[in-house]
mmCIF file of C-alpha atoms in Angstrom:
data_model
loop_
_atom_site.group_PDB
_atom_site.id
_atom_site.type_symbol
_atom_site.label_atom_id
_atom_site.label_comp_id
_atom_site.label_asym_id
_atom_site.label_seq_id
_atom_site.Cartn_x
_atom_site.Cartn_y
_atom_site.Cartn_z
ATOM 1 C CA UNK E 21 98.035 118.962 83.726
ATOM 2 C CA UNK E 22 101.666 120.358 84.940
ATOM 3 C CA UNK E 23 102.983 120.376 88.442
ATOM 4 C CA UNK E 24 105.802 120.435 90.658
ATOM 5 C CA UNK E 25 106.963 117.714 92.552
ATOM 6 C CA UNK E 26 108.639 118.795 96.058
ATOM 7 C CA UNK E 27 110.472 115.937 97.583
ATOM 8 C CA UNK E 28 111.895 115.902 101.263
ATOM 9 C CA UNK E 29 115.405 114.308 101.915
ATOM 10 C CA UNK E 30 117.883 114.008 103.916
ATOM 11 C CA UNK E 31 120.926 111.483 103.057
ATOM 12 C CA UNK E 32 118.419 109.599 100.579
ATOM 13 C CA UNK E 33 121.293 108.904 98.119
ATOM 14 C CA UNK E 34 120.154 104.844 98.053
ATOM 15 C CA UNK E 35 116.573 105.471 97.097
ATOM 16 C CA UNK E 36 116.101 109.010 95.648
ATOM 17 C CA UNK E 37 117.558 107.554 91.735
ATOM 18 C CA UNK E 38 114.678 105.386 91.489
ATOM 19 C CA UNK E 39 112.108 107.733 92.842
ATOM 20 C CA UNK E 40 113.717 110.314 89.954
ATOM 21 C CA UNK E 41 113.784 107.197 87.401
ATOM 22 C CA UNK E 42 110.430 106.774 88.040
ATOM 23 C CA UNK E 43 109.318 110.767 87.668
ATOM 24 C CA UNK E 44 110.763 110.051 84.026
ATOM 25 C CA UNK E 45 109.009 107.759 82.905
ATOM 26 C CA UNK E 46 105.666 109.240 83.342
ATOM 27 C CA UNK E 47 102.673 110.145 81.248
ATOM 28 C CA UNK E 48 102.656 113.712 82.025
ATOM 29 C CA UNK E 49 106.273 115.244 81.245
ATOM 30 C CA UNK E 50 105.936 118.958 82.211
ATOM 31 C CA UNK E 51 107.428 118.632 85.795
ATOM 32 C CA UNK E 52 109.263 120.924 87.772
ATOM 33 C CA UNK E 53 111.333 118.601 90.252
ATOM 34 C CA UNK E 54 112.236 120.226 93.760
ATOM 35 C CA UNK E 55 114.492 118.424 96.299
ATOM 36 C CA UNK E 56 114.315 119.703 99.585
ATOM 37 C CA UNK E 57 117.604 118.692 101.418
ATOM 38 C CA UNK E 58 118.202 119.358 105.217
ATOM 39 C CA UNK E 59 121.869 118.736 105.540
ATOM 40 C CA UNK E 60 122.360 115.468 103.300
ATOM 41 C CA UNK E 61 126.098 114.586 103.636
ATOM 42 C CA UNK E 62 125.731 111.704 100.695
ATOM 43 C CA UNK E 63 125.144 111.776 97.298
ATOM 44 C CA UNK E 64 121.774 112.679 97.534
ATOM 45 C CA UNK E 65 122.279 116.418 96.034
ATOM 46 C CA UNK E 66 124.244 115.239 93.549
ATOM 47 C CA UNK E 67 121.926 112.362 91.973
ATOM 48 C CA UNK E 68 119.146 115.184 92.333
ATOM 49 C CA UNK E 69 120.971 117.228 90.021
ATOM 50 C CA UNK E 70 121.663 115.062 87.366
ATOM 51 C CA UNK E 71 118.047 114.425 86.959
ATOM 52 C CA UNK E 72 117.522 117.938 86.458
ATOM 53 C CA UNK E 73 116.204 118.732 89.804
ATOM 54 C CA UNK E 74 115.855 122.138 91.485
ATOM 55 C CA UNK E 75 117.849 122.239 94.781
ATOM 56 C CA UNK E 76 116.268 123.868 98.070
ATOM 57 C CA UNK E 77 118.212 124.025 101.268
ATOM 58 C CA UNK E 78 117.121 123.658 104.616
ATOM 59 C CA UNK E 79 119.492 124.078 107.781
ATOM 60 C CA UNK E 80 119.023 120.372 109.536
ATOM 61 C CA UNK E 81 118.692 122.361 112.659
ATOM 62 C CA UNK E 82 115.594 124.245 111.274
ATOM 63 C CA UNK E 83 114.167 120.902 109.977
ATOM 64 C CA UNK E 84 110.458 120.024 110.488
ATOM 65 C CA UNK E 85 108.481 117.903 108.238
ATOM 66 C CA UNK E 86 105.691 121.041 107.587
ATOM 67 C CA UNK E 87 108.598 123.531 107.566
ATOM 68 C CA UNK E 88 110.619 121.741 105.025
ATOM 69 C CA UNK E 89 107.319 121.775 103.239
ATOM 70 C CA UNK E 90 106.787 125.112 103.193
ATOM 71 C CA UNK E 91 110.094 125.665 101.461
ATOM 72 C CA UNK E 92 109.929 123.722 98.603
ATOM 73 C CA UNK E 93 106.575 124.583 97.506
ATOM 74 C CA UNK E 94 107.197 128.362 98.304
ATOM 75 C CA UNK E 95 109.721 127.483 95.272
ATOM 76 C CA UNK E 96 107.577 126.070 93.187
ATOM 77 C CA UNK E 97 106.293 127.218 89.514
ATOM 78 C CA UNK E 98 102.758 125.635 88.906
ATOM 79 C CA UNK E 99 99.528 125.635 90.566
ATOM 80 C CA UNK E 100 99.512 121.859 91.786
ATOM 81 C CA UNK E 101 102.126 120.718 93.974
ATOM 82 C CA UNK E 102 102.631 116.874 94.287
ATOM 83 C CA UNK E 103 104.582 115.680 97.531
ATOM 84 C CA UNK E 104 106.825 112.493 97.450
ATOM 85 C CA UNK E 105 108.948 110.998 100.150
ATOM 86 C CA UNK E 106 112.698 110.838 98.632
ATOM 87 C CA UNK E 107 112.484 106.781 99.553
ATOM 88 C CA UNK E 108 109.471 106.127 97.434
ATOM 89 C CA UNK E 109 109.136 105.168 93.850
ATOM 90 C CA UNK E 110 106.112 105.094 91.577
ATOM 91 C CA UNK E 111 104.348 101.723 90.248
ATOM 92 C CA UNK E 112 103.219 102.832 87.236
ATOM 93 C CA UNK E 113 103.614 105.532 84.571
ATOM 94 C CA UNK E 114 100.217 107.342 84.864
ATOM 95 C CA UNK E 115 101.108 107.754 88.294
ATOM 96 C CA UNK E 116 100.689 111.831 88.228
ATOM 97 C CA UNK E 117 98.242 111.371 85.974
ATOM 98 C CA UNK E 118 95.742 109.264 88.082
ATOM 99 C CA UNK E 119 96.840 111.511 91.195
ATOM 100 C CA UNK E 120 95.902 114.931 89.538
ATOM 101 C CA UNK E 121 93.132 113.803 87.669
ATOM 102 C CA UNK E 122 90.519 115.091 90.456
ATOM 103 C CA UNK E 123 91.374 118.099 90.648
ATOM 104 C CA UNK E 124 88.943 118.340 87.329
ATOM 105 C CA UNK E 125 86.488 118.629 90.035
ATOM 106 C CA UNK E 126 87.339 122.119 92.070
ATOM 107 C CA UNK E 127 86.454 121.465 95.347
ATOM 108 C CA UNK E 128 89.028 119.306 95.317
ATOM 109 C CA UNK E 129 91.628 120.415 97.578
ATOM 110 C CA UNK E 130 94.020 117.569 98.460
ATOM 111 C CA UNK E 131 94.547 114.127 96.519
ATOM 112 C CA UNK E 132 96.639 111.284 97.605
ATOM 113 C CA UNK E 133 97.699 107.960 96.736
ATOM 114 C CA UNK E 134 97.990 104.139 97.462
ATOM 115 C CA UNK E 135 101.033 103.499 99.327
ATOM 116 C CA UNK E 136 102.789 99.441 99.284
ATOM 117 C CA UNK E 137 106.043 98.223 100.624
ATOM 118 C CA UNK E 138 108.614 96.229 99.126
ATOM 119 C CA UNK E 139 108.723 92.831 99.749
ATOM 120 C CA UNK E 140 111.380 92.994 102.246
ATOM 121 C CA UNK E 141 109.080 95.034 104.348
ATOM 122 C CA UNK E 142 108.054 94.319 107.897
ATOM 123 C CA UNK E 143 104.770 92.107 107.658
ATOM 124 C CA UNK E 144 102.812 94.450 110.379
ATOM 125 C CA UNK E 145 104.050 97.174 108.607
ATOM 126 C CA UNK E 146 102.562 95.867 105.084
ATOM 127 C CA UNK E 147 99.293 95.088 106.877
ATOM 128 C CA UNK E 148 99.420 99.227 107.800
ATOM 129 C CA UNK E 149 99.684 99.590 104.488
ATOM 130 C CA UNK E 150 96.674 97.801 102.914
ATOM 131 C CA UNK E 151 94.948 99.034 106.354
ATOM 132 C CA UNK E 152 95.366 103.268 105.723
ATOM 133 C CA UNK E 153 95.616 102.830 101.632
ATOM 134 C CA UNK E 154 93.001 100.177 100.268
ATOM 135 C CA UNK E 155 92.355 99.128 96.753
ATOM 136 C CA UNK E 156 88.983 100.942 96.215
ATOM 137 C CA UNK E 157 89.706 104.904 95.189
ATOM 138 C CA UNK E 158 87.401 107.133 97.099
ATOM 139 C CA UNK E 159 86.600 110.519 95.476
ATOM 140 C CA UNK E 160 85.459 112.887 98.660
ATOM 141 C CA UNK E 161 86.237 110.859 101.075
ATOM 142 C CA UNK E 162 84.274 111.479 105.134
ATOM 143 C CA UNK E 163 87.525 111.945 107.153
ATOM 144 C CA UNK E 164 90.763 114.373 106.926
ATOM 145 C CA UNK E 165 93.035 111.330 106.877
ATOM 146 C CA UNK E 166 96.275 111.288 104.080
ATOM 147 C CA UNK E 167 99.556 110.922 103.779
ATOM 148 C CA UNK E 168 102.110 113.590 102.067
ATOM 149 C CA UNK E 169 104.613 110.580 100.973
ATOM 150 C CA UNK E 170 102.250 110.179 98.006
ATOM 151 C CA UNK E 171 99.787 113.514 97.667
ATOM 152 C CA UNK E 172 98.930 116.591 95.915
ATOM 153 C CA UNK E 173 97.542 119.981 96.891
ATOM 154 C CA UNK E 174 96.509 123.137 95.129
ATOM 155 C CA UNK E 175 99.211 125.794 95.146
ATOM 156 C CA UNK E 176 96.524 128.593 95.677
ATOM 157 C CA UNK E 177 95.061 127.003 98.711
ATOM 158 C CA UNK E 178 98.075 126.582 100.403
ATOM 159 C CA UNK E 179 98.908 130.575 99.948
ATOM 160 C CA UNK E 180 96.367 130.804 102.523
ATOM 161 C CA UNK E 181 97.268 128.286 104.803
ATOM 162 C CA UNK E 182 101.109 126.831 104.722
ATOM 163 C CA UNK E 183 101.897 123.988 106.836
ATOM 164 C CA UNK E 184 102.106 124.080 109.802
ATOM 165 C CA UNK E 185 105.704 123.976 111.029
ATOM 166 C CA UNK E 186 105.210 123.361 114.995
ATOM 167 C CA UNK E 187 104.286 119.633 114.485
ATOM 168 C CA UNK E 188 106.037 116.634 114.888
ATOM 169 C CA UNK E 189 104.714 114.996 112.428
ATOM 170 C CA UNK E 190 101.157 114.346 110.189
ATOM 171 C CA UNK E 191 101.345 118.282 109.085
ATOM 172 C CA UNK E 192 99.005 116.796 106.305
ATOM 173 C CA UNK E 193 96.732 115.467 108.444
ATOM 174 C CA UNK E 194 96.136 119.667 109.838
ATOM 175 C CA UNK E 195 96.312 120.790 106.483
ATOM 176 C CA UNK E 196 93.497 118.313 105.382
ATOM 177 C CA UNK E 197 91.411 119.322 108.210
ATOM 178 C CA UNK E 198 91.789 122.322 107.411
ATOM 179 C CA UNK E 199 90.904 122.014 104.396
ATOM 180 C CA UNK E 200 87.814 120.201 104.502
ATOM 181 C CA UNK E 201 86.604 123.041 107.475
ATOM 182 C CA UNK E 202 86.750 125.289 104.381
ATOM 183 C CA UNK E 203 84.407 123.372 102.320
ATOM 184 C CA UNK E 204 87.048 121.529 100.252
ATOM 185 C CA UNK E 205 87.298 117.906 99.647
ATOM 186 C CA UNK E 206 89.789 115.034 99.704
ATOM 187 C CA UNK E 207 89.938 112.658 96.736
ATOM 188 C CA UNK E 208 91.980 109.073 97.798
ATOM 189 C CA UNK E 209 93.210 107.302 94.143
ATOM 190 C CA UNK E 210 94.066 103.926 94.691
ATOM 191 C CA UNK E 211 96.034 103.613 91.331
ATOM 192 C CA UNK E 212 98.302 106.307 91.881
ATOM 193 C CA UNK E 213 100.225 103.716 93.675
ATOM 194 C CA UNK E 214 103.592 103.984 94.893
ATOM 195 C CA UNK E 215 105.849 101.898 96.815
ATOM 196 C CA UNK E 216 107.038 103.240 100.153
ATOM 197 C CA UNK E 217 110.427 102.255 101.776
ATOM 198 C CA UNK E 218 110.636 101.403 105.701
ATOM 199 C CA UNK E 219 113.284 100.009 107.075
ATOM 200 C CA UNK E 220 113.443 100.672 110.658
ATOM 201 C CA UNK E 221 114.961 99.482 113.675
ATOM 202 C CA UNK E 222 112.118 98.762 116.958
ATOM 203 C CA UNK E 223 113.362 102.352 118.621
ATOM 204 C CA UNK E 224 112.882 104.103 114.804
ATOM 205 C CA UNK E 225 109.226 102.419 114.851
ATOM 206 C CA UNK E 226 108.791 103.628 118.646
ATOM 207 C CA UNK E 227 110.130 107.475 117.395
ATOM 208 C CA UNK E 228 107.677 107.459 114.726
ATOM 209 C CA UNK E 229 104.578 106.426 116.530
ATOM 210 C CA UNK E 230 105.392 108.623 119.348
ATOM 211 C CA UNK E 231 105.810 112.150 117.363
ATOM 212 C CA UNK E 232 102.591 111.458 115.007
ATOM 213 C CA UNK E 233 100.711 110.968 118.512
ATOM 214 C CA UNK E 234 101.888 114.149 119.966
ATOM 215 C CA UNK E 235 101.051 115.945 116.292
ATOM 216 C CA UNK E 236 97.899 114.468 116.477
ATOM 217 C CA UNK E 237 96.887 115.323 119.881
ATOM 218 C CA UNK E 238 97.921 118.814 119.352
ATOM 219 C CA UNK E 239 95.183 118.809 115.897
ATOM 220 C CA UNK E 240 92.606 116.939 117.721
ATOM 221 C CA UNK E 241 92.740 118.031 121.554
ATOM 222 C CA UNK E 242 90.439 115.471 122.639
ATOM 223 C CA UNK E 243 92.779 112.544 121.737
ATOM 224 C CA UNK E 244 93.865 110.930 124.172
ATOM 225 C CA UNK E 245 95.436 107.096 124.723
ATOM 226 C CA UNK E 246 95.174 105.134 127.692
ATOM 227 C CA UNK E 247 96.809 101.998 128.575
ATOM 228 C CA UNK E 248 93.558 100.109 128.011
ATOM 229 C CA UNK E 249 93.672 101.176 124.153
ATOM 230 C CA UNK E 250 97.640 100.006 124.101
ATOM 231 C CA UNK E 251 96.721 96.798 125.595
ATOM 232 C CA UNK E 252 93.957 95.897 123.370
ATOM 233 C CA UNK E 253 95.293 97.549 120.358
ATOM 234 C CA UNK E 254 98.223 95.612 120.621
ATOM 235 C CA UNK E 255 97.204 92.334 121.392
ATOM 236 C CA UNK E 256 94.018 92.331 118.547
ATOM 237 C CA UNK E 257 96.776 93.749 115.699
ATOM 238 C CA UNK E 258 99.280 91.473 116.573
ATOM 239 C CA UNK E 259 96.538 88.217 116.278
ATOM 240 C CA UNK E 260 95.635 89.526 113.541
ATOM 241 C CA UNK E 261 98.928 89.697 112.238
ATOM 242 C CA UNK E 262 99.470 86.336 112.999
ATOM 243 C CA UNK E 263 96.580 85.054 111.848
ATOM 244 C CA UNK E 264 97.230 86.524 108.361
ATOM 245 C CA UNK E 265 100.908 85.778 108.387
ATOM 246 C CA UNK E 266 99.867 82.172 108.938
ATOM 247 C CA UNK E 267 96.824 81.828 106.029
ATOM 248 C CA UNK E 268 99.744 83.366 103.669
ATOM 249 C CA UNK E 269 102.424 80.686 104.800
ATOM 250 C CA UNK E 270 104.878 83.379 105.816
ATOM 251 C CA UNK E 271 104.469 83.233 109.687
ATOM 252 C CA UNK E 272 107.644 81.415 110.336
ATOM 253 C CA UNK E 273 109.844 84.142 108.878
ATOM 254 C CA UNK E 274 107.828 87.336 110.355
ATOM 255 C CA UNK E 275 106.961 86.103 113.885
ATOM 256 C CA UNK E 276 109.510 88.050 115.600
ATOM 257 C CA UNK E 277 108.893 91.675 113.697
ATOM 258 C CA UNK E 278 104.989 91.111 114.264
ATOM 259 C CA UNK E 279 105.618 90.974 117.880
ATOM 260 C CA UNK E 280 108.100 93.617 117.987
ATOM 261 C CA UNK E 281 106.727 95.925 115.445
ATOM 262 C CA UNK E 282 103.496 95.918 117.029
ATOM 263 C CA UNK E 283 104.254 96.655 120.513
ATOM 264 C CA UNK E 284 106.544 99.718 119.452
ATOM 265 C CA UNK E 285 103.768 101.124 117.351
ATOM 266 C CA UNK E 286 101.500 101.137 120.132
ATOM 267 C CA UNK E 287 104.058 101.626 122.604
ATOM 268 C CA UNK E 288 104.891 104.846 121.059
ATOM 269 C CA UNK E 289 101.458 106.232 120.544
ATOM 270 C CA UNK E 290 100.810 105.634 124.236
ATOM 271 C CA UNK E 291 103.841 107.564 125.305
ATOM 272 C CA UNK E 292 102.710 110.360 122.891
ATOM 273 C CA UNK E 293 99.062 110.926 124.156
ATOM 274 C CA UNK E 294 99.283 109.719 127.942
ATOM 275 C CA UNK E 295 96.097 110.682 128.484
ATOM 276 C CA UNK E 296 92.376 108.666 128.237
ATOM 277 C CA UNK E 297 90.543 108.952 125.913
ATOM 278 C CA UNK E 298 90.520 108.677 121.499
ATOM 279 C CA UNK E 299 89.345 110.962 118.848
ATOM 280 C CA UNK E 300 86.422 110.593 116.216
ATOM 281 C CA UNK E 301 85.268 106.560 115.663
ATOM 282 C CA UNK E 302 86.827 107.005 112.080
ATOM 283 C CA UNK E 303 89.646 108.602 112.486
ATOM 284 C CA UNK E 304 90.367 106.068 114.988
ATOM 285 C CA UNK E 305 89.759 102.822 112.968
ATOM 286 C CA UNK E 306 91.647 104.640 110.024
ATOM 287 C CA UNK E 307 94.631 104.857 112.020
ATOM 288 C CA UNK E 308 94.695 102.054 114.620
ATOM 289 C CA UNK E 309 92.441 98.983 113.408
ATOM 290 C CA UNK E 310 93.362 95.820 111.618
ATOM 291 C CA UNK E 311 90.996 95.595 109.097
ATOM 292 C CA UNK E 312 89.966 92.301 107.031
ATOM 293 C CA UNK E 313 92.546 91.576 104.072
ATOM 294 C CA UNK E 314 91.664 88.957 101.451
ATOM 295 C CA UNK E 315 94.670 86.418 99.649
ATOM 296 C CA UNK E 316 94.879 88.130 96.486
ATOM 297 C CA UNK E 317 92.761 91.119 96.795
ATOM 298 C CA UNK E 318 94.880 93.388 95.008
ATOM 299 C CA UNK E 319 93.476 94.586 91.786
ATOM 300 C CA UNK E 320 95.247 94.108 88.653
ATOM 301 C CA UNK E 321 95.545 96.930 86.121
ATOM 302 C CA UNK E 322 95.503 97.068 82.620
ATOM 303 C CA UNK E 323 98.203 99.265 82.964
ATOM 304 C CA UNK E 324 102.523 97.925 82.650
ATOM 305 C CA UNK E 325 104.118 98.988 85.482
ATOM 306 C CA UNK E 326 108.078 100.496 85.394
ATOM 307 C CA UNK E 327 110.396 98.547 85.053
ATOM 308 C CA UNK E 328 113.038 99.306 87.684
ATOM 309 C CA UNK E 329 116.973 97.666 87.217
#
C-alpha cells in the first residue's frame, strides 16, 4: 500500500526530525509527506523540507485542529491518508504497514494506533496512555473512540465528509462517529505503536481537557459533567495512580504530577461540560476510567525497533 502522511505543526522544530527519521525508515517507502504549518517561526519548515516534505500553509489565525486537517489532506495524492502529530515518532519500521493493513477489509473506514510516552513523561499521563491505547489490537472495534496523532482514513470517505472545523478539539472522534453511522468500521492496531510527546505545564493540561470537553459535548449533546463525576473521577484516578506508582517503585519521584496532573484533567473537563450528566457507559470508561495495568504487560515483538540517536 501507498499513502500520504499529513502532519500538523506549529514550531515543532525539536521533535518533527525524528518523527521524519522515523517515516524513513519504514517498510513501505512510497510516501507522500505533507507538513501542515500554522505560522511556525522555528526551524520546523525548514527540517520538513530537507526530508523531502510537501509544505502546506495555514494562517495561525485560521488554525483549528479539523481545519488544518482539511488542508493537508485536500493536498494529498493517494487514497489513504495517515495522520501524525509533528511531536511523535514511530517504534518500529512496519509502523504504516501494521496501520494500513486493515484496510484489506473495506468497511474499514478509520485505523489507528497504540500511542506511549517517553520515559520522561508525566506518570498519570502514561497511565492515559495504556488506559485509551492497550496492548490487544481490536479489528471493528464497538465505540467511535481514536486518536488522529497516530491514524489513518480513506481519502474517498473523507470527500464526503471533511472534518469538521468548528471544534475545539477530538475532530476524529466526529469523524469516527460519523463514520461508523454510515456502516463503516474502526480497526485499533496495537503494533502500529508510536511514541507521543507531552510535556505540559498544569494550565496546558487544564487547556486541553477543557476544549476536548466542549468538542465532545457539542458531538454528543447529552454529555454532561457534574461536580460529583470531578470529585470521584479525581480522587479514584489519582489512588490509582498512586497505587501503581508505588507497586512500580517510582512513587517518590511522581507524587507531585499525579496530584497535579489529575486534578487539571478533571478540572478542565468539568469547566468544559458544566452540566450533569455523561454520555454512553463506554465511551465514558474509554475516556475517564483507570483501568487495571499489570508490571510488565507490554508485549514484546519479534520485530527491532528504530534506532533513534
Amino acid at each position: 500500500m501507498t499513502c500520504s502522511i499529513v502532519i500538523r505543526a506549529y514550531n515543532e522544530a525539536q521533535h518533527l526530525g525524528r518523527l521524519l527519521e522515523g517515516i524513513k525508515q519504514q517498510t513501505i517507502q512510497d510516501v507522500d509527506v505533507i507538513l501542515v504549518d500554522s505560522g511556525s517561526t522555528d526551524s520546523t519548515v525548514a527540517i520538513a523540507e530537507s526530508y523531502g516534505a510537501r509544505i502546506v500553509r495555514i494562517p495561525s489565525a485560521e488554525f483549528t485542529f479539523g481545519r488544518s486537517l482539511n488542508y493537508g489532506i485536500k493536498a494529498a495524492k493517494r487514497e489513504f491518508i495517515v495522520m501524525a502529530s509533528a511531536h511523535v515518532y514511530p517504534v518500529y519500521p512496519d509502523w504504516l504497514e501494521t496501520l494500513l493493513r486493515p484496510f484489506q477489509d473495506e468497511q474499514v473506514a478509520l485505523t489507528y494506533g497504540k500511542q506511549r510516552g517517553p520515559d520522561f513523561a508525566k506518570f498519570s499521563e502514561q497511565q492515559i496512555f495504556h488506559q485509551w491505547y492497550p496492548d490487544l489490537s481490536k479489528p471493528k472495534q464497538e465505540t467511535a473512540f481514536c486518536n488522529n496523532a497516530n491514524s489513518a482514513i480513506r481519502k474517498s470517505l473523507w470527500e464526503k465528509n471533511n472534518y469538521d472545523e468548528t471544534l475545539t478539539g477530538l475532530e476524529d472522534l466526529a469523524w469516527a462517529k460519523w463514520a461508523k453511522e454510515q456502516g463503516h468500521a474502526i480497526a485499533y492496531v496495537a503494533e502500529a505503536e508510536i511514541i507521543h510527546v507531552h510535556n505540559e505545564t498544569p494550565h496546558g493540561v487544564y487547556n486541553r481537557y477543557r476544549r476536548e470537553a466542549m468538542a465532545l459535548r457539542k458531538i454528543y449533546p447529552e454529555a454532561h459533567f457534574n461536580f460529583y463525576d470531578f470529585l470521584r473521577l479525581t480522587i479514584t484516578n489519582i489512588l490509582s495512580d498512586l497505587w501503581h506508582a508505588a507497586r512500580e517503585r517510582v512513587l517518590f519521584k511522581n507524587i507531585s504530577s499525579i496530584f497535579w496532573f489529575r486534578y487539571m484533567q478533571f478540572h478542565g473537563t468539568r469547566m468544559g461540560h458544566r452540566e450533569t450528566s455523561l454520555i454512553t457507559p463506554q465511551l465514558r470508561e474509554t475516556f475517564y476510567y483507570a483501568r487495571e495495568r499489570k508490571m510488565k504487560e507490554e508485549r514484546k515483538r519479534d520485530v527491532e525497533p528504530i534506532q533513534y540517536e
